[in-house]
């Protein structure tokens, strides 16, 4: 979670800069000022600033030349999202509409286009509605086209406007005096008139009349396209549009272009498969296709891909009672690869709708089709979509090991057969496919290890993705990793692939062997200080893992060595983010610090247990009171160790709550680490003769949700929990607190400490970045550091914020996380003056909470605060995500200093 601006610092300077440029007489200075607008709006995305900027632009549009107006128009189109927060709608409209009274048609056209850009703000303005309606009668071609652009925009946002102009638009479309080009533009407006049922049905009736009267194919296609779009956003209109399209499909059989157009419209309507009837699906299945017409076949298949995405009773029944599968098998002989990919998509979609015997036959057909396409890999027709489908098929549909081996062998053969310029891209796609399948079929890691080693050695496909199979997850395959020198000899001097290999090794649990040698070498080649600190930290983490892995039994000396490296790594990570506006390695730094805390807790426990070994055995003649006192002290020390483990568990859970942008598997890894600490806490508490219901329940994620790396950690957690349950089963506390049971706990702790750390993906890479920019007002003047308020007076404080989320291309919908609500917490910290004798005043009044829902990424809240004396008001933010409704913490905060007078 990234924090952004805390106040409106720089907004005054930005406004002054824009004003100076717009007031300049040089068109170059004016254009430069307009170009800066977008940058300023992104840096200061708050309503007051956006409102001020748009008013300046509206004034420049009113008083400037047509050239300046065109610049303002272009900038308004690019900043539509940022300008959506503007609130002075009437004032903006008043300044812009003045230009519409000009005698210059170009100025009037630019005005209409500018008003069109401002439709999200001015969609309810009646003056603008009237201006657009009147401008439709203009005889100037540019002004007319601009009015249609504005008409389209306002019909999308304003239901009242759409109802008021639908008759006029219909009249213009049916008029013989209207040019065909203008008719096509006007018909496109109909697709946005879906504000209510009456308007939508009026549009449908008008368009039905147009289809009967027109003889122009272009106009008919435009009408059908508008109706299809209208039906896609108005589900009640889907049956009527579906009937219309199927009837048009019946009369356009001999017209190839028209048939393809109708099928593409049916593809849009297929997005609502629950509204199709069995007869309609059967009619589409029975549609006659020419085996040589690739365009028609592709359009027909795309319709079925969309129709079968969501299983429905009508579609399933129609498919089972038809010859769709035989038709798909016949069409698979077509040489077009895209057609074959559409066939594969359709087969994968309908697989769940078929009976067991038919589904088995379908799987055999898909295997043959995949093998056929892989045999032609050298032709360069295979793309990312194909390998994604193959990965999906292997992960979800193939249970037979022989079929899996056959297809994996075909993938390897295809990778070896690819030649020329596409070798690298196809190899990367095949390796990504194999890695994805191996997550669900862990046996592939061991089966492909030797092949990956041979492939990397011969140098033909020296891709860093091979490291996934060369150094697989330690829990997924019984593979002995190479030593450091062998790794360096294998990957040579190419530094970036070498870094990727080291990163993969750390993620898969080979930090002590493979990654250690890699990062020791890369340290000498780091150029920038940030990268040098980062590589140094990774090397220190590998050293810590090597210290633990090389010891058969974890001792205090072993943990001291590991802690030394953990502290060095943590210091390097802090140095890596020093002086940076955004802390990109905060998760890595906190993950390392929490690993260090866990090791510190284990060290403290070992010291206590080692000291307990000095206790005299029961056979020695010591008084009962002294023995009881020694046992009591040892129990207290064990409780202190349990408290340390509880603190480690809380640190892991706090890290979990802060990682809003993390992928699911990274969160699972953190959650499982917290579970290991909870098990140790529970065991120590039980040994000390206490019950701990708070930490007794350790939540363990389902095995089906976890990747191979986390499954091993889950198995270790379940084993440890079951072993600790044996202590809980001993009811007699004296029998529980024995040396044998303490040694038994040390065995559990030794296994937990020596467990291999597979560093999560979020440690190295984030799939999304969420930034929150917060502003609190009123703000003190530039020359002061605090605002002045009257004592005991209720002071209104306004908090505004903007949420920006950036996702990478690899972020899937299931992995990404979006903000549902924001929780704002306001706390006050009062400062008592030395001359103030009001000692009864609470210096830390109760916190105020407010929950708000962002709209287009913007949120605001107001608080009434009372300041009996000077102090500081702090606003902190928490998030609730849409998917799980879980509460997440952030580091974003804003402060307001107050001087009570």
PDB file of C-alpha atoms in Angstrom, residues 103 116 120 131 156 306 324 337 347 366 460 489 625 654 667 677 720 741 744 818 829 897:
ATOM      1  CA  UNK A 103     -21.090  33.816 -35.778  1.00  0.00           C
ATOM      2  CA  UNK A 116     -19.725  16.703 -25.164  1.00  0.00           C
ATOM      3  CA  UNK A 120     -20.564  13.533 -17.179  1.00  0.00           C
ATOM      4  CA  UNK A 131     -28.335  23.979 -27.589  1.00  0.00           C
ATOM      5  CA  UNK A 156     -25.638   8.113 -22.632  1.00  0.00           C
ATOM      6  CA  UNK A 306     -19.766 -16.946 -25.769  1.00  0.00           C
ATOM      7  CA  UNK A 324     -22.766 -30.047 -32.394  1.00  0.00           C
ATOM      8  CA  UNK A 337      -5.423 -22.030 -36.445  1.00  0.00           C
ATOM      9  CA  UNK A 347     -15.274 -28.022 -26.373  1.00  0.00           C
ATOM     10  CA  UNK A 366      -9.215 -32.576 -27.805  1.00  0.00           C
ATOM     11  CA  UNK A 460      19.614 -24.059 -27.391  1.00  0.00           C
ATOM     12  CA  UNK A 489      28.820 -22.660 -14.802  1.00  0.00           C
ATOM     13  CA  UNK A 625       9.391 -26.177  48.523  1.00  0.00           C
ATOM     14  CA  UNK A 654      -0.254  -7.602  11.060  1.00  0.00           C
ATOM     15  CA  UNK A 667      -1.017 -14.181   1.857  1.00  0.00           C
ATOM     16  CA  UNK A 677       4.034 -19.439  15.781  1.00  0.00           C
ATOM     17  CA  UNK A 720       2.962 -29.896  14.578  1.00  0.00           C
ATOM     18  CA  UNK A 741       7.696 -33.384  27.269  1.00  0.00           C
ATOM     19  CA  UNK A 744       9.390 -33.440  22.890  1.00  0.00           C
ATOM     20  CA  UNK A 818     -10.374  -3.691  -5.271  1.00  0.00           C
ATOM     21  CA  UNK A 829      -3.425  14.264  20.816  1.00  0.00           C
ATOM     22  CA  UNK A 897      -1.872  20.847  13.891  1.00  0.00           C
TER      23      UNK A 897
END
